C-alpha positions in Angstrom: 14.5 24.7 -39.9 15.5 23.2 -37.2 14.8 19.7 -36.7 12.5 19.3 -33.6 12.3 15.8 -31.5 9.2 14.2 -29.3 11.3 15.0 -26.0 9.6 11.4 -25.0 9.6 9.1 -28.0 12.3 10.8 -30.0 10.4 11.1 -33.1 11.8 13.1 -35.8 8.5 16.0 -36.4 7.8 18.2 -38.7 6.5 21.5 -38.0 2.7 20.9 -37.7 3.7 17.2 -36.0 5.1 19.2 -33.1 2.9 20.4 -29.6 4.2 22.3 -27.0 2.9 21.6 -23.0 4.7 22.9 -20.1 7.8 24.1 -21.8 8.3 20.5 -23.5 7.9 20.0 -27.2 6.1 16.1 -27.7 4.1 14.6 -30.4 0.6 14.0 -30.8 0.7 10.5 -29.5 3.1 11.3 -26.2 0.5 14.1 -25.6 -2.3 11.9 -25.5 -0.9 9.3 -23.7 0.6 11.5 -21.1 -1.7 14.2 -20.7 -5.3 15.3 -20.4 -7.8 18.0 -20.4 -9.6 19.2 -17.7 -13.9 18.4 -17.7 -14.4 21.8 -15.6 -12.1 24.4 -16.9 -11.1 22.8 -19.9 -7.3 23.8 -19.3 -4.4 20.6 -20.4 -2.7 19.2 -17.0 -0.1 15.7 -16.9 -2.0 12.8 -16.1 -0.5 12.7 -12.1 -1.9 15.9 -12.0 -5.4 14.5 -12.1 -6.9 15.0 -9.3 -10.3 13.8 -10.6 -10.8 9.6 -12.1 -9.8 7.7 -15.5 -13.2 9.2 -16.8 -13.3 12.6 -15.2 -10.4 14.3 -15.1 -10.0 17.8 -12.8 -7.3 20.1 -12.1 -7.0 20.3 -8.4 -8.5 23.9 -8.5 -11.6 22.8 -9.9 -11.7 19.7 -7.5 -11.1 22.0 -4.5 -13.3 25.1 -5.7 -16.8 23.1 -7.2 -16.1 19.2 -6.6 -16.1 16.6 -3.5 -16.2 13.0 -2.9 -18.9 10.2 -2.0 -18.3 9.4 1.6 -19.8 5.8 0.7 -18.4 4.8 -2.8 -15.9 7.1 -3.4 -17.3 9.2 -6.7 -17.1 13.0 -7.4 -19.3 15.1 -7.1 -20.3 18.5 -8.3 -20.9 20.2 -4.4 -24.7 21.8 -5.8 -25.3 17.4 -6.5 -23.7 16.8 -2.9 -26.6 15.8 0.0 -26.3 15.8 3.6 -28.2 13.8 6.2 -29.3 16.5 9.3 -26.7 15.4 12.1 -24.0 14.3 9.2 -21.2 16.5 7.4 -20.4 14.0 4.8 -21.3 14.7 1.4 -22.8 12.0 -0.7 -24.1 11.2 -4.2 -27.8 10.8 -4.6 -27.3 6.9 -5.2 -25.9 6.2 -2.3 -28.0 8.5 -0.1 -31.3 7.3 -1.3 -29.3 3.9 -0.4 -29.1 4.6 3.4 -32.5 6.8 3.5 -34.1 3.4 2.4 -31.9 1.2 4.0 -31.7 0.7 8.2 -29.8 -2.6 7.2 -26.9 -2.1 6.2 -26.1 1.0 8.0 -23.2 4.1 6.9 -19.2 3.5 7.4 -19.8 6.4 9.9 -22.7 5.1 12.0 -22.0 4.5 15.9 -25.1 3.4 18.2 -24.8 4.4 21.7 -23.5 0.7 23.0 -24.5 -2.1 24.9 -22.4 -4.1 27.0 -22.8 -8.2 27.2 -21.1 -10.4 30.1 -19.8 -9.6 33.7 -16.1 -9.7 32.6 -14.8 -5.5 32.6 -12.8 -6.7 29.8 -15.3 -6.3 27.0 -14.5 -6.7 23.5 -15.9 -5.7 20.6 -15.5 -7.6 17.0 -15.6 -6.5 13.4 -15.4 -9.1 11.2 -15.7 -8.1 7.5 -17.4 -10.6 4.7 -17.5 -10.4 1.0 -18.5 -12.1 -2.1 -21.9 -13.2 -1.1 -23.0 -9.2 -1.8 -23.8 -6.2 -0.1 -27.6 -7.5 0.2 -30.3 -6.1 3.0 -32.2 -9.3 2.5 -28.8 -10.9 3.1 -27.8 -8.7 5.9 -31.3 -9.1 7.7 -30.9 -13.0 7.8 -27.9 -12.9 9.6 -29.2 -10.2 12.2 -32.0 -12.6 12.4 -29.2 -15.6 14.0 -27.2 -13.0 15.8 -29.6 -10.8 17.9 -32.4 -14.1 18.0 -32.5 -13.3 21.7 -30.8 -10.0 21.8 -29.1 -6.9 19.9 -26.3 -7.7 19.5 -25.1 -7.3 16.1 -25.4 -4.3 13.6 -24.1 -4.0 10.0 -22.0 -1.7 8.1 -21.3 -0.6 4.4 -17.2 -0.5 4.4 -16.1 0.5 0.8 -13.0 -1.6 1.2 -15.2 -4.8 1.0 -16.1 -5.6 -2.2 -19.8 -7.4 -2.7 -20.1 -8.2 1.5 -20.4 -5.7 4.6 -18.6 -5.6 8.0 -20.3 -7.2 10.5 -20.1 -5.6 13.9 -21.0 -6.6 17.4 -21.2 -4.6 20.7 -19.2 -4.9 23.6 -19.0 -8.8 25.3 -16.9 -10.3 27.7 -14.9 -13.0 26.1 -17.1 -15.2 28.2 -20.2 -14.1 26.9 -18.1 -14.6 22.8 -18.1 -18.4 24.1 -20.9 -18.9 25.8 -23.9 -16.6 24.6 -22.9 -15.9 21.2 -24.3 -17.5 18.8 -21.0 -17.3 16.3 -21.4 -20.8 15.0 -24.7 -20.6 13.6 -23.6 -16.7 12.0 -20.8 -18.2 10.3 -23.1 -21.6 8.9 -25.5 -18.7 8.1 -22.8 -16.2 5.9 -21.1 -19.7 4.4 -24.2 -21.0 3.0 -24.9 -17.2 1.5 -21.8 -17.5 0.0 -19.8 -15.2 1.7 -15.8 -15.5 2.8 -13.9 -14.2 5.0 -10.4 -15.6 5.4 -10.2 -16.8 1.7 -10.5 -13.1 -0.1 -7.3 -10.9 -0.3 -9.0 -7.7 2.0 -11.3 -8.8 4.7 -9.9 -8.2 8.4 -10.7 -9.0 11.4 -10.6 -6.2 13.9 -11.1 -6.4 18.1 -11.4 -3.5 19.8 -10.6 -3.4 23.8 -12.3 -1.1 26.3 -10.1 1.1 27.6 -11.3 1.3 31.0 -10.6 -2.5 31.0 -7.3 -1.1 31.0 -6.3 0.4 34.1 -7.8 2.2 36.8 -7.1 5.5 36.1 -5.0 7.1 32.7 -2.0 6.5 33.3 -3.1 3.3 34.3 -4.6 2.5 31.2 -1.4 4.9 29.3 1.2 2.1 30.7 -0.8 -1.6 30.1 -1.3 0.2 26.5 2.6 1.5 26.3 3.4 -2.9 26.9 0.9 -3.9 24.3 2.0 -2.2 21.6 6.3 -3.2 22.4 4.6 -6.7 22.8 2.8 -6.6 19.1 6.2 -4.8 18.0 9.1 -7.1 19.3 6.9 -10.2 18.7 5.4 -9.5 15.0 7.0 -12.4 13.1 4.9 -14.9 15.7 1.5 -12.6 15.3 2.1 -12.5 11.6 1.9 -16.1 11.4 -0.6 -16.2 14.1 -2.9 -13.2 12.3 -3.0 -15.8 8.8 -2.1 -12.6 6.8 0.8 -12.1 4.4 3.5 -9.4 5.3 2.5 -7.3 2.0 -1.3 -7.5 2.7 -0.6 -7.1 6.9 1.6 -3.6 5.8 -1.4 -2.1 3.8 -4.0 -2.4 6.3 -2.5 -3.5 9.9 1.4 -1.7 9.8 3.7 -1.9 12.1 5.2 1.0 14.4 8.5 0.0 14.6 10.3 -1.3 17.9 12.6 1.7 19.8 14.9 0.5 22.6 12.4 0.1 25.5 8.5 0.0 26.1 8.3 3.6 27.0 10.2 5.1 23.7 8.5 2.8 21.2 5.0 3.9 22.8 5.8 7.4 22.1 7.7 6.6 18.5 3.2 4.8 18.3 2.0 8.1 19.3 4.0 10.6 17.7 4.8 9.6 14.7 2.3 10.3 11.6 -0.1 7.1 11.8 -3.1 6.3 10.8 -6.3 4.0 11.5 -4.3 1.5 9.2 -1.9 0.6 12.0 -1.4 -2.8 14.0 -2.6 -1.1 17.2 -5.2 1.7 16.4 -5.0 4.4 19.4 -7.1 6.8 17.8 -10.4 5.2 19.3 -11.1 7.5 22.2 -12.7 4.3 24.2 -11.4 1.7 22.9 -8.0 -0.1 22.0 -7.7 -1.8 18.3 -6.4 -5.2 17.4 -6.1 -4.4 13.1 -3.3 -7.4 12.3 -5.9 -9.8 12.1 -7.7 -11.7 8.9 -10.8 -12.1 8.3 -12.2 -15.9 9.5 -15.4 -17.7 9.2 -14.3 -20.6 11.3 -15.2 -20.7 14.7 -12.3 -22.4 16.5 -10.0 -19.6 14.8 -12.5 -16.6 15.4 -12.7 -17.7 19.5 -8.8 -18.2 18.9 -8.3 -14.8 18.4 -10.4 -13.7 21.0 -8.6 -16.0 23.4 -5.2 -14.1 22.0 -6.4 -10.8 22.6 -6.9 -11.3 26.0 -4.3 -12.6 27.3 -2.0 -10.0 25.4 -4.2 -7.0 27.7 -4.6 -9.0 30.5 -0.8 -10.7 30.6 0.0 -6.6 29.6 -1.9 -5.2 32.6 -0.5 -6.9 35.4 3.3 -7.2 34.4 5.7 -4.3 34.4 7.4 -3.2 31.5 10.5 -5.3 32.6 8.7 -8.2 32.5 7.1 -7.8 29.0 10.8 -6.6 27.8 12.1 -9.8 29.0 9.1 -12.3 27.9 10.2 -14.9 25.1 7.6 -16.0 22.6 7.5 -19.5 24.3 6.6 -18.1 27.7 3.7 -16.4 26.4 1.6 -19.1 24.5 2.8 -21.4 27.5 -0.4 -19.5 28.6 -2.6 -20.4 25.9 -4.9 -23.3 25.9 -4.5 -26.1 22.8 -8.1 -25.8 21.8 -7.2 -21.5 21.6 -4.7 -22.3 19.2 -5.5 -21.1 15.9 -5.8 -23.6 13.0 -4.5 -22.8 10.4 -6.9 -22.4 7.5 -6.7 -23.0 3.4 
């Protein structure tokens, strides 16, 4: 009898010890380690072909034909068990559906109310600030909203699957002056910190700033030219902005990767628009009404927060009034001369 060996570990096998899968002979230990059984149809598959989870293995065919993924928690659910809200196409498991039905404080990730604009400047800034470690608690969320919305409906709170044990605070659009003088950010941060929340001292939390497209030019063409200069500026001064963002490079490339600079402003913007990019980029262009800056690490420090808003405002303001050549020749030191000392962020521990 011809001697058989396991293709993967090299163990010599007798007839009873031989197991064949996908044309390959292996021992029982390697078979168990490298393959799994589909929970729906019972067929064996390689582990890297698992379309389910480690605890619930599915082949691609069974997943496509019988299962979907909960929009909120990411758990796999059978089509027959998926629940939907009347105005949405997103599936939810029973647990998440119950939470969202009963919870009017922490909204689903896709929740988007009609915007309310605060302040007189037409350059409105909307903030998304992620916090965690204090719990995804409706009671805690309400305590923060009681502070934020004591004078007006400034903020709402959303679930975010990328956050561990926390949630995302989202503001309506506000002018920079309104953020500084009317929005009670210091009290919000103090309340969040008192309840154990953190933002900078986490591995995932970000501070995302939306700028209204209408503020970037009188018509679509002018807005596109301004946005092109914004994208070029971020790419040209990536190293300086990386320090300003307070993120590590590996972390920023996961949540806010760069497009890559080209020979000039127009070419860089063309590259950004034509490339296969998702929303996890430094300047997210996928929103219809806003341009989103995603490069900044979260913070619950007032001075750092306001300095970040100021930086975004200054970049956009200069992009509106400058030419492409101005931006292509501008060095970082020339740009920061226009930022006052109190608007520059301090390093956080």
